[in-house]
mmCIF file of C-alpha atoms in Angstrom:
data_model
loop_
_atom_site.group_PDB
_atom_site.id
_atom_site.type_symbol
_atom_site.label_atom_id
_atom_site.label_comp_id
_atom_site.label_asym_id
_atom_site.label_seq_id
_atom_site.Cartn_x
_atom_site.Cartn_y
_atom_site.Cartn_z
ATOM 1 C CA MET A 1 -19.288 -7.382 61.175
ATOM 2 C CA ALA A 2 -16.897 -5.157 62.146
ATOM 3 C CA GLN A 3 -18.391 -1.642 62.097
ATOM 4 C CA LEU A 4 -16.800 1.888 59.447
ATOM 5 C CA PRO A 5 -15.792 4.961 60.961
ATOM 6 C CA PRO A 6 -18.292 7.499 59.441
ATOM 7 C CA ASP A 7 -15.368 9.504 57.497
ATOM 8 C CA ALA A 8 -14.050 5.513 55.044
ATOM 9 C CA ILE A 9 -18.046 6.045 53.441
ATOM 10 C CA SER A 10 -17.680 7.369 49.726
ATOM 11 C CA VAL A 11 -20.289 7.722 47.765
ATOM 12 C CA ARG A 12 -20.354 9.005 44.004
ATOM 13 C CA VAL A 13 -20.155 12.352 43.837
ATOM 14 C CA ASP A 14 -23.688 12.079 41.103
ATOM 15 C CA SER A 15 -25.683 9.937 43.376
ATOM 16 C CA TRP A 16 -24.718 12.512 45.923
ATOM 17 C CA THR A 17 -25.223 15.972 44.955
ATOM 18 C CA TRP A 18 -28.723 14.736 44.287
ATOM 19 C CA ALA A 19 -29.561 12.801 46.928
ATOM 20 C CA VAL A 20 -28.656 16.750 48.201
ATOM 21 C CA ARG A 21 -30.469 18.476 45.898
ATOM 22 C CA LEU A 22 -28.125 19.781 44.204
ATOM 23 C CA PHE A 23 -29.220 18.575 40.747
ATOM 24 C CA LYS A 24 -33.165 17.349 40.602
ATOM 25 C CA THR A 25 -32.440 14.336 38.585
ATOM 26 C CA ARG A 26 -29.341 12.328 39.323
ATOM 27 C CA SER A 27 -29.047 12.356 35.123
ATOM 28 C CA GLN A 28 -29.201 16.056 35.718
ATOM 29 C CA ALA A 29 -26.053 15.536 38.165
ATOM 30 C CA ALA A 30 -23.951 13.341 35.532
ATOM 31 C CA ALA A 31 -24.497 15.083 32.466
ATOM 32 C CA SER A 32 -23.291 17.647 35.073
ATOM 33 C CA CYS A 33 -20.396 15.964 35.544
ATOM 34 C CA ARG A 34 -19.947 15.871 32.329
ATOM 35 C CA SER A 35 -19.791 18.766 30.360
ATOM 36 C CA GLY A 36 -16.593 19.555 34.305
ATOM 37 C CA HIS A 37 -19.623 21.921 35.671
ATOM 38 C CA VAL A 38 -17.980 20.045 38.875
ATOM 39 C CA ARG A 39 -15.701 19.778 40.666
ATOM 40 C CA VAL A 40 -14.588 17.802 43.542
ATOM 41 C CA ASN A 41 -11.121 19.802 45.637
ATOM 42 C CA GLY A 42 -10.821 21.562 42.821
ATOM 43 C CA THR A 43 -10.452 19.196 39.723
ATOM 44 C CA SER A 44 -12.910 18.624 37.182
ATOM 45 C CA ALA A 45 -15.502 16.273 38.086
ATOM 46 C CA LYS A 46 -16.585 12.456 37.134
ATOM 47 C CA ALA A 47 -19.367 10.813 37.466
ATOM 48 C CA ALA A 48 -17.929 7.859 39.560
ATOM 49 C CA GLN A 49 -15.931 9.904 41.998
ATOM 50 C CA GLN A 50 -15.931 9.261 44.910
ATOM 51 C CA VAL A 51 -16.564 11.813 47.483
ATOM 52 C CA LYS A 52 -16.251 11.343 51.712
ATOM 53 C CA ALA A 53 -16.753 14.173 54.510
ATOM 54 C CA GLY A 54 -15.144 16.463 54.571
ATOM 55 C CA ASP A 55 -14.274 17.107 50.485
ATOM 56 C CA GLU A 56 -15.556 20.435 48.474
ATOM 57 C CA VAL A 57 -17.560 20.006 45.956
ATOM 58 C CA ARG A 58 -18.155 23.388 43.837
ATOM 59 C CA VAL A 59 -20.657 22.599 41.587
ATOM 60 C CA ARG A 60 -22.734 25.015 38.771
ATOM 61 C CA VAL A 61 -25.708 25.550 38.312
ATOM 62 C CA SER A 62 -27.817 27.852 35.944
ATOM 63 C CA GLY A 63 -24.683 30.604 35.955
ATOM 64 C CA VAL A 64 -24.343 29.932 40.122
ATOM 65 C CA GLU A 65 -21.740 28.536 41.449
ATOM 66 C CA ARG A 66 -22.452 26.530 44.580
ATOM 67 C CA ILE A 67 -19.300 25.564 47.009
ATOM 68 C CA VAL A 68 -20.546 23.275 49.068
ATOM 69 C CA VAL A 69 -18.436 20.849 51.997
ATOM 70 C CA VAL A 70 -19.307 17.467 53.019
ATOM 71 C CA VAL A 71 -20.705 16.069 56.604
ATOM 72 C CA LYS A 72 -22.754 12.951 55.420
ATOM 73 C CA PRO A 73 -22.056 10.933 52.509
ATOM 74 C CA ILE A 74 -25.668 10.128 52.215
ATOM 75 C CA THR A 75 -27.416 7.901 48.858
ATOM 76 C CA LYS A 76 -30.969 8.023 49.136
ATOM 77 C CA ARG A 77 -32.336 11.618 48.065
ATOM 78 C CA VAL A 78 -33.413 13.718 51.748
ATOM 79 C CA GLY A 79 -36.279 16.093 52.661
ATOM 80 C CA ALA A 80 -35.659 19.509 52.314
ATOM 81 C CA VAL A 81 -34.604 19.628 56.274
ATOM 82 C CA LEU A 82 -32.293 17.077 56.519
ATOM 83 C CA VAL A 83 -30.094 18.315 54.216
ATOM 84 C CA ASP A 84 -28.058 20.956 56.582
ATOM 85 C CA ASP A 85 -26.845 17.791 58.309
ATOM 86 C CA CYS A 86 -25.476 16.460 55.336
ATOM 87 C CA LEU A 87 -23.923 19.804 54.030
ATOM 88 C CA LYS A 88 -22.174 22.151 54.804
ATOM 89 C CA ASP A 89 -22.469 25.843 52.088
ATOM 90 C CA ILE A 90 -20.286 27.529 51.915
ATOM 91 C CA SER A 91 -20.431 29.256 48.694
ATOM 92 C CA PRO A 92 -20.559 33.454 48.847
ATOM 93 C CA PRO A 93 -23.445 35.488 48.751
ATOM 94 C CA PRO A 94 -24.975 35.813 46.344
ATOM 95 C CA PRO A 95 -24.128 40.251 43.916
ATOM 96 C CA PRO A 96 -26.526 42.479 44.525
ATOM 97 C CA PRO A 97 -29.309 43.561 42.083
ATOM 98 C CA GLU A 98 -28.180 46.980 41.430
ATOM 99 C CA LEU A 99 -24.909 45.916 40.759
ATOM 100 C CA LEU A 100 -26.443 43.151 37.993
ATOM 101 C CA ALA A 101 -28.882 45.374 36.898
ATOM 102 C CA SER A 102 -25.165 47.586 35.944
ATOM 103 C CA ILE A 103 -23.791 45.326 33.936
ATOM 104 C CA PRO A 104 -24.081 46.198 29.782
ATOM 105 C CA MET A 105 -26.351 43.007 28.319
ATOM 106 C CA ARG A 106 -27.240 42.702 24.386
ATOM 107 C CA ASP A 107 -29.663 41.015 22.877
ATOM 108 C CA ARG A 108 -29.706 37.632 21.717
ATOM 109 C CA GLY A 109 -29.461 37.826 18.703
ATOM 110 C CA ALA A 110 -28.096 41.318 18.119
ATOM 111 C CA GLY A 111 -25.113 39.643 16.781
ATOM 112 C CA ARG A 112 -21.508 40.333 16.448
ATOM 113 C CA PRO A 113 -20.800 44.015 19.056
ATOM 114 C CA THR A 114 -19.656 46.402 15.859
ATOM 115 C CA LYS A 115 -15.789 48.220 16.811
ATOM 116 C CA ARG A 116 -17.755 51.141 18.053
ATOM 117 C CA GLU A 117 -19.562 49.228 20.489
ATOM 118 C CA ARG A 118 -17.034 46.644 21.211
ATOM 119 C CA ARG A 119 -14.635 50.083 21.067
ATOM 120 C CA ASP A 120 -17.119 51.712 24.052
ATOM 121 C CA LEU A 121 -17.280 47.593 26.221
ATOM 122 C CA GLU A 122 -13.448 47.606 26.496
ATOM 123 C CA LYS A 123 -13.499 51.455 27.597
ATOM 124 C CA LEU A 124 -16.321 50.748 30.324
ATOM 125 C CA ARG A 125 -13.831 47.989 31.171
ATOM 126 C CA GLY A 126 -11.027 49.519 31.434
ATOM 127 C CA ILE A 127 -9.237 47.319 29.251
ATOM 128 C CA ASP A 128 -6.415 49.422 27.389
ATOM 129 C CA LEU A 129 -5.267 47.870 24.171
#
């Protein structure tokens, strides 16, 4: 039987993201694909979309976007030490905590902003209407 070259092998994107520990469960990976939080080479991916070596996968998990490049397509979950052999993480570094603390946040359940609060927010963001 002929061997396939390593770049010809492809696996499902939900299976691969679970195998390289981007998601805790495969069902979480599939649900994330269904809700549009997984993109392969710039296009929104369904759970069954095939990925191969060299593809760029963007995953949004809990508000943070991770950008990884598939180095080795795998279907079985591997240990955390072996994950580095299967992907190349090119995600930008997270913003510094000082910047996150300076962003104003409304309390949950506080309702819609008043007209004054909205104008203050627009002034802070630099939006001129």
